CSV table of C-alpha atoms and ligand atoms in Angstrom, one decimal:
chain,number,residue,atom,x,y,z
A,1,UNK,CA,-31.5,50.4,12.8
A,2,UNK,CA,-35.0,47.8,13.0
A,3,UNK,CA,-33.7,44.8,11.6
A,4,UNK,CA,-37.0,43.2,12.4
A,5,UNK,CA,-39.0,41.8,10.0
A,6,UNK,CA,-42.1,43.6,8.8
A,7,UNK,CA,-45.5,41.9,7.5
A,8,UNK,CA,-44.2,42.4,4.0
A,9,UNK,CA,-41.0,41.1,4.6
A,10,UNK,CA,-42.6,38.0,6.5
A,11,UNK,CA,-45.1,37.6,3.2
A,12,UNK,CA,-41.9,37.9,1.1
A,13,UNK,CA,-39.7,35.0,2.9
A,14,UNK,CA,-43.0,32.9,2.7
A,15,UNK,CA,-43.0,33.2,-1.2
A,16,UNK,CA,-39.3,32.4,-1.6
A,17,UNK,CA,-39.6,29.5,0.9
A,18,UNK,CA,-43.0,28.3,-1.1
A,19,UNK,CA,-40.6,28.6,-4.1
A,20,UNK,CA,-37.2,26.7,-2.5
A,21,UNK,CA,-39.5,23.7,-1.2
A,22,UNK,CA,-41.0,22.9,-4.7
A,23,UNK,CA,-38.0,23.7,-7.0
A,24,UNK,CA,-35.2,22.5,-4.5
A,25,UNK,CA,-34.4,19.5,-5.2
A,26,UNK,CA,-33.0,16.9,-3.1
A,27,UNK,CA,-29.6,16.2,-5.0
A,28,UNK,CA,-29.2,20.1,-5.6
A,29,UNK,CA,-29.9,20.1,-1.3
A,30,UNK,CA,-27.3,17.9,-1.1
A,31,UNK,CA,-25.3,19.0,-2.8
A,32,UNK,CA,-25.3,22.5,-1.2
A,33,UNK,CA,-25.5,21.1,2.6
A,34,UNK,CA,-21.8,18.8,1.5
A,35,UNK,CA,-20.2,21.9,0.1
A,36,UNK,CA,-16.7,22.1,1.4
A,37,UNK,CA,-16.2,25.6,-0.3
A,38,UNK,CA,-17.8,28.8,-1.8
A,39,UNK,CA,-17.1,27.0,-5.0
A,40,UNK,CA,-19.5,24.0,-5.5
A,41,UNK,CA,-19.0,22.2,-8.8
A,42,UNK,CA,-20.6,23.2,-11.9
A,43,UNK,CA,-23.1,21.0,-12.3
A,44,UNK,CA,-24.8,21.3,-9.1
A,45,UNK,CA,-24.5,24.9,-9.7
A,46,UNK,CA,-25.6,25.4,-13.1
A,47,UNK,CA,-28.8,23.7,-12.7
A,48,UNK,CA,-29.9,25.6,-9.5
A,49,UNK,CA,-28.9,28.5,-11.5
A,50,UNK,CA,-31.1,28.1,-14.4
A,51,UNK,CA,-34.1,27.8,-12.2
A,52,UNK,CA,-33.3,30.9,-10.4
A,53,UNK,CA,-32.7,32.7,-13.5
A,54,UNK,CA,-36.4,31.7,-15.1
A,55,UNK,CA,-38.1,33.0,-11.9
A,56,UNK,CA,-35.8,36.0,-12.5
A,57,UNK,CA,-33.9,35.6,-9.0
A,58,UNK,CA,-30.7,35.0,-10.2
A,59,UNK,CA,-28.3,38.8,-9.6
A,60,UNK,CA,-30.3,40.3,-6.8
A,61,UNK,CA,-27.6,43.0,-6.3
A,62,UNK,CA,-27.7,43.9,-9.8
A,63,UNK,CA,-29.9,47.0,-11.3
A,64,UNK,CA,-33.4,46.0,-12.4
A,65,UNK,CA,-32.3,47.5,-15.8
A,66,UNK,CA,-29.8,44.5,-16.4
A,67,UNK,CA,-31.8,41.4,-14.8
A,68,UNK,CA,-31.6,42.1,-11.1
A,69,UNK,CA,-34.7,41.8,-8.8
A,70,UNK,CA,-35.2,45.3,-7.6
A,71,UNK,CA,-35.4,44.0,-4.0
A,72,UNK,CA,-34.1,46.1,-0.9
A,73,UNK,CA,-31.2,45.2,1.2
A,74,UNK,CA,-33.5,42.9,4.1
A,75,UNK,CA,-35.1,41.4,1.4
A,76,UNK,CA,-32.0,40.3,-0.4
A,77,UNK,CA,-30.8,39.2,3.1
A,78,UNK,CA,-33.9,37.1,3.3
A,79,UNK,CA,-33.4,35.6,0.3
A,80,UNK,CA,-29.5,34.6,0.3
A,81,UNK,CA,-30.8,33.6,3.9
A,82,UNK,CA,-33.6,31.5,3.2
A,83,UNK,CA,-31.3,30.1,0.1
A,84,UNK,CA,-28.5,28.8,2.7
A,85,UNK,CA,-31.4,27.8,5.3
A,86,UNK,CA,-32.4,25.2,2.8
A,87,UNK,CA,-29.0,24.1,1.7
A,88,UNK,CA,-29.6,25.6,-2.0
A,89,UNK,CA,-25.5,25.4,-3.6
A,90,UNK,CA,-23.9,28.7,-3.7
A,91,UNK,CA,-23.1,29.5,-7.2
A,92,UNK,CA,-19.9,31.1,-8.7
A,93,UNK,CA,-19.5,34.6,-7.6
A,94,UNK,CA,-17.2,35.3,-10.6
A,95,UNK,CA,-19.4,35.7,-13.3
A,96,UNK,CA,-22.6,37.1,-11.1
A,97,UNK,CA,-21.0,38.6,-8.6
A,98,UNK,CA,-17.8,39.6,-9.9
A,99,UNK,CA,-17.4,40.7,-13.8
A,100,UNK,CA,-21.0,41.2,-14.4
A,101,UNK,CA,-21.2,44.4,-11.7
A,102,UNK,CA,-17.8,45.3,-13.3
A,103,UNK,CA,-18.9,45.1,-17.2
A,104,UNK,CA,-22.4,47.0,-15.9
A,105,UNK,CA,-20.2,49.8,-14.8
A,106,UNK,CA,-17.2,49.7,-17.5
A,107,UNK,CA,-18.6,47.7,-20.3
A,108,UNK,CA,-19.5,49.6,-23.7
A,109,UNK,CA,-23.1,49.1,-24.9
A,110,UNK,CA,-22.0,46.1,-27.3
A,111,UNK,CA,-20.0,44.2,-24.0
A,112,UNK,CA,-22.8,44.9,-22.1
A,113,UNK,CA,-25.4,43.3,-24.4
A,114,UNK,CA,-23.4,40.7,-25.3
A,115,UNK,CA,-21.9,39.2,-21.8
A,116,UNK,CA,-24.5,40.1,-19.3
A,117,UNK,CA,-27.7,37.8,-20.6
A,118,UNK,CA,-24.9,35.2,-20.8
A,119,UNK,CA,-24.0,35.6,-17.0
A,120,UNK,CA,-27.2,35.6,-16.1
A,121,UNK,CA,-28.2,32.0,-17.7
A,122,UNK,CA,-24.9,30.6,-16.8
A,123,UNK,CA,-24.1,29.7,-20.6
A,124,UNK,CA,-20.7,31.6,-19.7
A,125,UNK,CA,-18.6,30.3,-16.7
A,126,UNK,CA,-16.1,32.6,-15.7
A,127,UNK,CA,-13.0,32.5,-13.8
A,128,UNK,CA,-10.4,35.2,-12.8
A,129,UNK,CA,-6.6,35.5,-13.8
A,130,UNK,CA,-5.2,38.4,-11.4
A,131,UNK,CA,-2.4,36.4,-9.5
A,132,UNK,CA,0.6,35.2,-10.9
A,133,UNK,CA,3.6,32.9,-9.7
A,134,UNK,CA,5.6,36.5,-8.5
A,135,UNK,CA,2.3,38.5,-7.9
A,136,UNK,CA,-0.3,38.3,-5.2
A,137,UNK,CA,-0.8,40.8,-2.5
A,138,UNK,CA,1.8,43.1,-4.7
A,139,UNK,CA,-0.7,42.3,-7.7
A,140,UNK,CA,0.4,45.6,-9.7
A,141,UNK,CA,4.0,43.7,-10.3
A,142,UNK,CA,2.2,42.0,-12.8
A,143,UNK,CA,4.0,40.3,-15.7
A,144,UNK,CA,1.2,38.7,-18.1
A,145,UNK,CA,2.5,40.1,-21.2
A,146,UNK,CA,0.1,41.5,-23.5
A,147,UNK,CA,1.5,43.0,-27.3
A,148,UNK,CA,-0.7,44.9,-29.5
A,149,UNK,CA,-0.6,43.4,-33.1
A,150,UNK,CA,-3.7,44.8,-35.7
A,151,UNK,CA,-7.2,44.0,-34.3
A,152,UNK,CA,-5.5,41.6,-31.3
A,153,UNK,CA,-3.3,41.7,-28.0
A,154,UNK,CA,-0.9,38.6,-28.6
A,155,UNK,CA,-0.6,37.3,-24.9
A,156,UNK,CA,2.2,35.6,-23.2
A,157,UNK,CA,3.1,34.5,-19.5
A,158,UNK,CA,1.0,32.6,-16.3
A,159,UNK,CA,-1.6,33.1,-13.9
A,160,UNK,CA,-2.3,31.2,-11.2
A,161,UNK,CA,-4.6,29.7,-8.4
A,162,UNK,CA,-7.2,30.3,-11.1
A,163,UNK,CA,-10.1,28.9,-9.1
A,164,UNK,CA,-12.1,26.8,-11.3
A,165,UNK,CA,-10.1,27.4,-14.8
A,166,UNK,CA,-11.1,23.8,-15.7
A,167,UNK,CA,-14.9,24.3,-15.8
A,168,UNK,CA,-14.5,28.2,-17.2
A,169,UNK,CA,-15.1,28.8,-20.7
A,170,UNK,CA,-14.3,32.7,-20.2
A,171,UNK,CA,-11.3,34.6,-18.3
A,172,UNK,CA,-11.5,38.1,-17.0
A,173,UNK,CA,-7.9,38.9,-16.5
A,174,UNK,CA,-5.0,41.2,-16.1
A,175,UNK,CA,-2.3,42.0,-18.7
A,176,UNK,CA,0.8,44.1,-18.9
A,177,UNK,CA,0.2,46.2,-22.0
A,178,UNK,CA,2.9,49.0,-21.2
A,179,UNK,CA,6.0,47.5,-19.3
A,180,UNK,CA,7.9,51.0,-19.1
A,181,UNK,CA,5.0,52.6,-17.5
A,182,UNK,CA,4.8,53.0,-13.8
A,183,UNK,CA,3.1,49.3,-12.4
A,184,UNK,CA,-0.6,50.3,-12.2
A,185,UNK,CA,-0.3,52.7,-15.3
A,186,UNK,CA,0.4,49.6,-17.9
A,187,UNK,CA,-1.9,47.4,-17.1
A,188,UNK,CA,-5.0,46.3,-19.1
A,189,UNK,CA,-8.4,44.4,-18.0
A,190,UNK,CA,-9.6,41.5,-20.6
A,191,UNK,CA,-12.2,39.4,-21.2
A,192,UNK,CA,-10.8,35.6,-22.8
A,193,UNK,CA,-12.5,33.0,-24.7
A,194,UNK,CA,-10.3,30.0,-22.6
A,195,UNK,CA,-10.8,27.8,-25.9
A,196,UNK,CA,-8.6,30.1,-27.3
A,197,UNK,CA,-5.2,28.2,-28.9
A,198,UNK,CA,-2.6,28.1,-26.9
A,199,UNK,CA,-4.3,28.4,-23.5
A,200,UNK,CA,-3.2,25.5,-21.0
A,201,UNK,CA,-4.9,24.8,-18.1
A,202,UNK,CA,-2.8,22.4,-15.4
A,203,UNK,CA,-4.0,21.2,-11.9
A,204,UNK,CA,-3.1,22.4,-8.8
A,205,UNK,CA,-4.4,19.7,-5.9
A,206,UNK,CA,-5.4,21.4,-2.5
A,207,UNK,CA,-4.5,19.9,1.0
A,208,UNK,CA,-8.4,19.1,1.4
A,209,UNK,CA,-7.3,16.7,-1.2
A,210,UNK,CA,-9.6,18.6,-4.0
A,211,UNK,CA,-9.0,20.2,-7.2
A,212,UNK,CA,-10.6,23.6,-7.4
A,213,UNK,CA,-7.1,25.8,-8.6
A,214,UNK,CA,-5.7,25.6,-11.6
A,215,UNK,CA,-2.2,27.5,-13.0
A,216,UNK,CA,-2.6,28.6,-16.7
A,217,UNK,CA,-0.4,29.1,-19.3
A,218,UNK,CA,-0.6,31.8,-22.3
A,219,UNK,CA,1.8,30.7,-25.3
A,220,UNK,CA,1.0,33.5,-27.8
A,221,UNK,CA,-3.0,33.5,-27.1
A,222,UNK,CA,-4.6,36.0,-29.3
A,223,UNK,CA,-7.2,38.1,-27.9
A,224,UNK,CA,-9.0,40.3,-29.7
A,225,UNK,CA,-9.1,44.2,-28.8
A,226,UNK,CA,-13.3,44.0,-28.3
A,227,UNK,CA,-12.6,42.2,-25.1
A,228,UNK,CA,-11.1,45.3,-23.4
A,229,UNK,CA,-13.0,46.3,-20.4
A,230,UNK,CA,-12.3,50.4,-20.0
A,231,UNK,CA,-9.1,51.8,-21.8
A,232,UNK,CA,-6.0,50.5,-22.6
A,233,UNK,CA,-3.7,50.8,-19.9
A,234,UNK,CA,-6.2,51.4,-17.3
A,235,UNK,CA,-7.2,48.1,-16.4
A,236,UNK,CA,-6.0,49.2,-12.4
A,237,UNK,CA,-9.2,51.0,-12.0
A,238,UNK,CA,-11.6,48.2,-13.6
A,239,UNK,CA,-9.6,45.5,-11.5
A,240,UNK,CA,-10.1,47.8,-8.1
A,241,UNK,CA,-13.1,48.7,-9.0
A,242,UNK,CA,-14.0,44.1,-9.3
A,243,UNK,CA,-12.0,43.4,-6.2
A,244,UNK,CA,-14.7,45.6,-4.3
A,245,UNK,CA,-17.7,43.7,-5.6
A,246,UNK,CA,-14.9,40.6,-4.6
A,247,UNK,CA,-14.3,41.4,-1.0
A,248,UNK,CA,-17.6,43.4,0.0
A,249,UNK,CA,-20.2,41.4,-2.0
A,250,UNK,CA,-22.0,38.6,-0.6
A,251,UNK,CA,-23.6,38.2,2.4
A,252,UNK,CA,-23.6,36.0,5.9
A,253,UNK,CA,-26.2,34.1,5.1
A,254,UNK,CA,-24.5,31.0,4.5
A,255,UNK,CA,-22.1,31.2,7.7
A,256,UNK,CA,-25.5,32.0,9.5
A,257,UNK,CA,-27.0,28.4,8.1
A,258,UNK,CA,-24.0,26.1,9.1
A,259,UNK,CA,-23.5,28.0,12.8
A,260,UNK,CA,-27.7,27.0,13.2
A,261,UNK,CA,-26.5,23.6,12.0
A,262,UNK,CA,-23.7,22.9,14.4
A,263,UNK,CA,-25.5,25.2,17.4
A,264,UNK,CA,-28.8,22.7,16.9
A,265,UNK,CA,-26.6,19.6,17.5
A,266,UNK,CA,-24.2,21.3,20.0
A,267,UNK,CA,-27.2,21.5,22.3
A,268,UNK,CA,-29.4,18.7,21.5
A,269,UNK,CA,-26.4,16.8,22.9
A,270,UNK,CA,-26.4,16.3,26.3
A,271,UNK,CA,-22.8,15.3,26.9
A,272,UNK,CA,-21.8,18.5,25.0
A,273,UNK,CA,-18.1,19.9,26.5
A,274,UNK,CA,-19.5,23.5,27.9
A,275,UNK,CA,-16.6,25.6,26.5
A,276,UNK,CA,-17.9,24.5,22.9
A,277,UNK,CA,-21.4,25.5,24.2
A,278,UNK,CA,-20.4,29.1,25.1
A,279,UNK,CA,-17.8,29.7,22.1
A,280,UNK,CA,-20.7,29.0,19.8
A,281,UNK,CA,-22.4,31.6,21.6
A,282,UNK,CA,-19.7,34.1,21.4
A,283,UNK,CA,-19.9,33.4,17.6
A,284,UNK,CA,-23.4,33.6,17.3
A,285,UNK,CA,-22.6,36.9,19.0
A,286,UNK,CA,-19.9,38.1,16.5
A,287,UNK,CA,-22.3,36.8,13.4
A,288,UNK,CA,-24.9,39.4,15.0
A,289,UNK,CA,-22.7,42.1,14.8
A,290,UNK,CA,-21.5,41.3,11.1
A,291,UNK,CA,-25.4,41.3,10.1
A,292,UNK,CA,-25.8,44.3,11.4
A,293,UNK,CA,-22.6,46.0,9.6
A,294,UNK,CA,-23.8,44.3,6.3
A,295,UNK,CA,-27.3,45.9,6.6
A,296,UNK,CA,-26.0,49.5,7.7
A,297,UNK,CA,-23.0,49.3,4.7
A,298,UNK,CA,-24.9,47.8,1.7
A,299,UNK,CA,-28.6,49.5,2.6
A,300,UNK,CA,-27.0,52.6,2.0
A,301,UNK,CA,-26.0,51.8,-1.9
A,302,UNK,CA,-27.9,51.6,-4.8
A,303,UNK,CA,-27.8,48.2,-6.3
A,304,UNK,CA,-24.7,47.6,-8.5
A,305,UNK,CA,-22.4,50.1,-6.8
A,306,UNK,CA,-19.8,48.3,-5.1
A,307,UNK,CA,-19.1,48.6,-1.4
A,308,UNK,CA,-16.0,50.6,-1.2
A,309,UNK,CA,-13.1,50.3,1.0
A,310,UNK,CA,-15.8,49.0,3.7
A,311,UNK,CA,-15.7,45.7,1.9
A,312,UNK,CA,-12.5,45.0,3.5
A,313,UNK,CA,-13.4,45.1,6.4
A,314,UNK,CA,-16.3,42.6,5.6
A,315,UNK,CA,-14.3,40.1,4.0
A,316,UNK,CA,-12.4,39.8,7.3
A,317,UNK,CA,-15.2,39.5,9.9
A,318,UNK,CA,-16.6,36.9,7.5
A,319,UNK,CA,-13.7,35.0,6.7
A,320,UNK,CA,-12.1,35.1,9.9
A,321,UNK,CA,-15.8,34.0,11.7
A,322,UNK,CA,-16.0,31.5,9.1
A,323,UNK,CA,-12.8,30.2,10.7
A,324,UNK,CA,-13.9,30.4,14.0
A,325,UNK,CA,-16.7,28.3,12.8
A,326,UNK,CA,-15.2,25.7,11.3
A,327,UNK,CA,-12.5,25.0,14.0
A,328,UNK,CA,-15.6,24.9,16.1
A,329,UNK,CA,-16.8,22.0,14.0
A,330,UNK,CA,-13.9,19.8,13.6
A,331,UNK,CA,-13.6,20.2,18.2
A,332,UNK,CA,-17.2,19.2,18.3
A,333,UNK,CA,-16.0,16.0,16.2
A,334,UNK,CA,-13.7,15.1,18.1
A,335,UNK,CA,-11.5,11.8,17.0
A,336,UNK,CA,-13.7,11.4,14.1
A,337,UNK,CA,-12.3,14.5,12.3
A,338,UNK,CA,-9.2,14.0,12.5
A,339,UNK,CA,-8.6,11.0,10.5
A,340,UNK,CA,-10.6,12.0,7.2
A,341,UNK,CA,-12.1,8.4,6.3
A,342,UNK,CA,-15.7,9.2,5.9
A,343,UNK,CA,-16.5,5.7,4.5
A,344,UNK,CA,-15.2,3.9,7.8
A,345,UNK,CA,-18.0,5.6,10.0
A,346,UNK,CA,-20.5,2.9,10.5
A,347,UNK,CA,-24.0,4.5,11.3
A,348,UNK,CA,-25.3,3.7,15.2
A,349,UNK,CA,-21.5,3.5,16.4
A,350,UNK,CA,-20.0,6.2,18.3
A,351,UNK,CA,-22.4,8.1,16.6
A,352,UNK,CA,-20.4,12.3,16.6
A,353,UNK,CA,-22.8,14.6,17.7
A,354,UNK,CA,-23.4,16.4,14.0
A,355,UNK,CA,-24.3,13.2,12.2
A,356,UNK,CA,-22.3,11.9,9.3
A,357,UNK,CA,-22.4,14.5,6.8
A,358,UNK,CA,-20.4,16.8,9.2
A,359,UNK,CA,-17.9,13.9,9.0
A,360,UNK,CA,-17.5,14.2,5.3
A,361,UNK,CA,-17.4,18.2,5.5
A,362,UNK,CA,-16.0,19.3,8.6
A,363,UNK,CA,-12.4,18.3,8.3
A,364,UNK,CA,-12.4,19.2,4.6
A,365,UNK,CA,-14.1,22.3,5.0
A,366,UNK,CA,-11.9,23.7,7.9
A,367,UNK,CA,-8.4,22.8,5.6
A,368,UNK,CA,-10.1,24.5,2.6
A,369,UNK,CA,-11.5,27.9,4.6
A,370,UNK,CA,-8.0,28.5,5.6
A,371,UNK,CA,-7.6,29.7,2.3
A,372,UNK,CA,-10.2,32.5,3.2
A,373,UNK,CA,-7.9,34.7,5.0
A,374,UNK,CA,-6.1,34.4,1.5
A,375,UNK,CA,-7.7,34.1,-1.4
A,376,UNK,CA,-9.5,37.9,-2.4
A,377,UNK,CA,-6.2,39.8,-1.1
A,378,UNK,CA,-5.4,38.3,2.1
A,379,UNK,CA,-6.8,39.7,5.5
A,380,UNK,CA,-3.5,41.5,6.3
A,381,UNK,CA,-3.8,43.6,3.2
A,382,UNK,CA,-6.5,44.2,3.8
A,383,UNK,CA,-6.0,45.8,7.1
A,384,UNK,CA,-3.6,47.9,5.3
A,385,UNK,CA,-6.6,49.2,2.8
A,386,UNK,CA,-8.5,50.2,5.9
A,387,UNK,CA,-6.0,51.8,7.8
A,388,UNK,CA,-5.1,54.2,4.5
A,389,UNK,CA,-9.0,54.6,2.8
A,390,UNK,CA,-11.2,54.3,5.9
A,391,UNK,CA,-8.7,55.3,9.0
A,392,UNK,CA,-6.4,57.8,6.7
A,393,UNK,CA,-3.9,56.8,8.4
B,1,FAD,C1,-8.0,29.1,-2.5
B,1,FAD,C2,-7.5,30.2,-3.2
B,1,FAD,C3,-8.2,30.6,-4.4
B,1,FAD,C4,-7.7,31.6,-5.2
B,1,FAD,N1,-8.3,31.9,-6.3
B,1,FAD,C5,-7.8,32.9,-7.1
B,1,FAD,C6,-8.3,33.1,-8.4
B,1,FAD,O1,-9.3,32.5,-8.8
B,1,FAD,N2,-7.8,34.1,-9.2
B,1,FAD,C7,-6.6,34.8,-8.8
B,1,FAD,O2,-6.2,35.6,-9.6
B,1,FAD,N3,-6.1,34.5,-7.6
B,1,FAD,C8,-6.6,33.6,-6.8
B,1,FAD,N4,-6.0,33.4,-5.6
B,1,FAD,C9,-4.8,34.1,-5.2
B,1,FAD,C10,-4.9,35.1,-4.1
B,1,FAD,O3,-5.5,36.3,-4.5
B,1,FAD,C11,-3.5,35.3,-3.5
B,1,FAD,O4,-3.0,34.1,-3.0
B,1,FAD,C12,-3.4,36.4,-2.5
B,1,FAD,O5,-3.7,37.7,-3.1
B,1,FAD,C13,-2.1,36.5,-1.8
B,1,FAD,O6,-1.0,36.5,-2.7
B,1,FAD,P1,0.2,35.4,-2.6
B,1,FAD,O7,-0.4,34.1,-2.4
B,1,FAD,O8,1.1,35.7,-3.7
B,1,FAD,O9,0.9,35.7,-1.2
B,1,FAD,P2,2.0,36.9,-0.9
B,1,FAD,O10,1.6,38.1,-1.5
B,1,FAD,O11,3.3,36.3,-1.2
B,1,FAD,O12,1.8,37.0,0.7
B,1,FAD,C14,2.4,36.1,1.6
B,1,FAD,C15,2.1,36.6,3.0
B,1,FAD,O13,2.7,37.9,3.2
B,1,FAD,C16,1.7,38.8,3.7
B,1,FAD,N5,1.9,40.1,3.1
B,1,FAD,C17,2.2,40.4,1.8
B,1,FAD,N6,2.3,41.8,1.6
B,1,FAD,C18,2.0,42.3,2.8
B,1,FAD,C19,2.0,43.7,3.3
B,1,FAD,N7,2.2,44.7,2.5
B,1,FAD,N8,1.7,43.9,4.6
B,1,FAD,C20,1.4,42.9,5.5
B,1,FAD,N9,1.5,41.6,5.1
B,1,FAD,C21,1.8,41.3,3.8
B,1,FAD,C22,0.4,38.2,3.2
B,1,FAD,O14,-0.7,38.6,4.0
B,1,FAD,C23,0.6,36.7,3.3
B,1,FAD,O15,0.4,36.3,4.6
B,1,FAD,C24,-6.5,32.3,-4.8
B,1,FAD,C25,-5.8,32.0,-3.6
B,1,FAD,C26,-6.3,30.9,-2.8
B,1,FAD,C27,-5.6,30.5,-1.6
């Protein structure tokens, strides 16, 4: 495949860098370039957001029907590319990324019209409640319990690790609705209001030292039946059907913008260890290779289908590069990483090669990206989702 850039393509990255340099602004560049994880606080995100949303550039990979852009693959690569060039902050994938694609391909008319202008100007901030304190990988052992009573399910039980519960004002989650069934036959896929009585929402402090997950707790929560995504007792197939979008969705671009980063100061520096110099060409090799998979996989959908089993084996190359990357930061800080006292680096002394921002977000960005062989299903199951749906083994 040509993965060149044609004259259009060229004329198209020179309109979305015309628009990044006059409505990127320097605290929302900031704020983007100092990101220690895909999930950048609210209100850097939000704001960015609602600028891409009134140039109508907010859900490339969704349908034109429902507010995406209509672009083609390259040219959504050129965007998310040209986004992450600039330092523009990543914003949540779970409402855009996540349970809009899902409510676009289970949602009824009403849900559709209802929750998808929301997603799309950020007034709803969503987060997900899959895992519980007994179910991750095995997510089907689910024990949310969810009872029918009139008009409402009456929920009780946990989630947790509920990335960004604190900020969310909805909750696409899973609920056991039919605890004699077989595990994937009783469960349900709902859509909260998390300002709903008896919803509590506690902390959960990360070894970067940041508060990003959350466990919450459901003390008779009623929800009412309209917030059912697909039919009762078949939320499996909706949940499947998100962690696709999950796993698969997304692209590079970003992991391509911080490996130009460190590669540019790798090799403006003269006293550069050589090892470092070739492993950051034998990632710069690997990213080619993902790029390439990402363009043959997604440029054979139509926007707003999700990427199949083949999203597993994106999210590993991606995580596990983005891995690569970051312990390929922190060596090229040497000392200064490893003590993570930002405020003691005086500018001009011992100066580390990546300048002092990368002091702020190296160390704390490699502790938090462990979570990325994790968080999504973790990499080994997801070895075992390739070897039975691609391999058929
Ligand atoms: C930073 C972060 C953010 C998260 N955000 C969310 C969120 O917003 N919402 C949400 O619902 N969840 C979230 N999660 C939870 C995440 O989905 C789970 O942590 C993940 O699915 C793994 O489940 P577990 O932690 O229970 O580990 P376990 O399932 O207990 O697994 C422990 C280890 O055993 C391995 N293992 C388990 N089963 C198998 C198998 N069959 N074959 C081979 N190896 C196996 C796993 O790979 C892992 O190494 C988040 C997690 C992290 C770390």
């Amino acid at each position: 495949m040509n993965l060149d850039l044609t004259a259009q393509d060229v004329e198209f990255r020179n309109e979305v860098r015309a628009f990044l340099d006059k409505n990127l602004t320097p605290d929302l560049a900031a704020a983007g370039r100092l990101a220690t994880s895909v999930f950048i606080e609210p209100e850097f995100t939000l704001p960015w957001q609602r600028i891409l949303h009134a140039r109508g550039w907010v859900a490339p990979h969704w349908p034109k029907e429902y507010g995406g852009t209509g672009w083609d693959e390259m040219q959504r690569y050129i965007f998310a590319s040209e986004c992450a060039r600039a330092g523009a902050p990543g914003l949540s994938p779970m409402g855009l990324g996540m349970v809009g694609p899902c409510i676009i391909g289970y949602g009824t008319p009403e849900q559709k019209a209802h929750y998808l202008p929301r997603i799309l100007s950020g007034e709803d901030y969503w987060c997900q409640g899959y895992s519980e304190p007994g179910s991750g990988s095995d997510l089907a052992s689910l024990q949310l319990k969810a009872e029918s009573d009139s008009d409402d399910y009456v929920l009780n039980g946990t989630k947790i690790w509920t990335t960004h519960a604190h900020h969310a004002n909805k909750m696409f989650c899973l609920v056991r609705t039919d605890p004699a069934a077989k595990p994937q036959m009783g469960i349900t896929f709902l859509l909260l209001d998390m300002k709903t009585p008896g919803i509590k929402v506690d902390p959960i402090i990360t070894l970067a030292g940041e508060h990003e997950l959350n466990q919450v707790f459901f003390d008779d929560v009623r929800v009412p039946k309209s917030g059912r995504l697909g039919a009762e007792n078949d939320g499996w197939s909706v949940a499947k059907y998100l962690l696709e979008f999950e796993r698969g969705g997304g692209s590079s671009a970003g992991l391509e913008a911080v490996l130009a980063r460190l590669q540019k100061h790798v090799h403006s520096d003269s006293n550069s260890d050589m090892a470092l110099v070739r492993r950051i060409g034998e990632l710069s090799m690997r990213l080619e290779a993902i790029k390439t998979t990402e363009q043959r996989i997604l440029s054979d959908l139509t926007s707003g289908q999700p990427p199949g089993p083949a999203g597993s084996m994106l999210k590993i190359q991606r995580t596990e590069l983005m891995q690569a990357i970051d312990e390929a930061g922190v060596s090229s800080l040497g000392a200064h990483a490893a003590p993570y006292q930002p405020d003691a680096w005086q500018p001009g002394a011992n100066a580390p090669i990546l300048g002092p921002e990368a002091l702020v977000t190296g160390m704390a960005r490699y502790l938090n990206n462990r979570a990325g062989s994790i968080y999504g299903g973790s990499n080994e199951v997801q070895r075992n989702i390739m070897a039975k749906a691609v391999l058929g083994l």
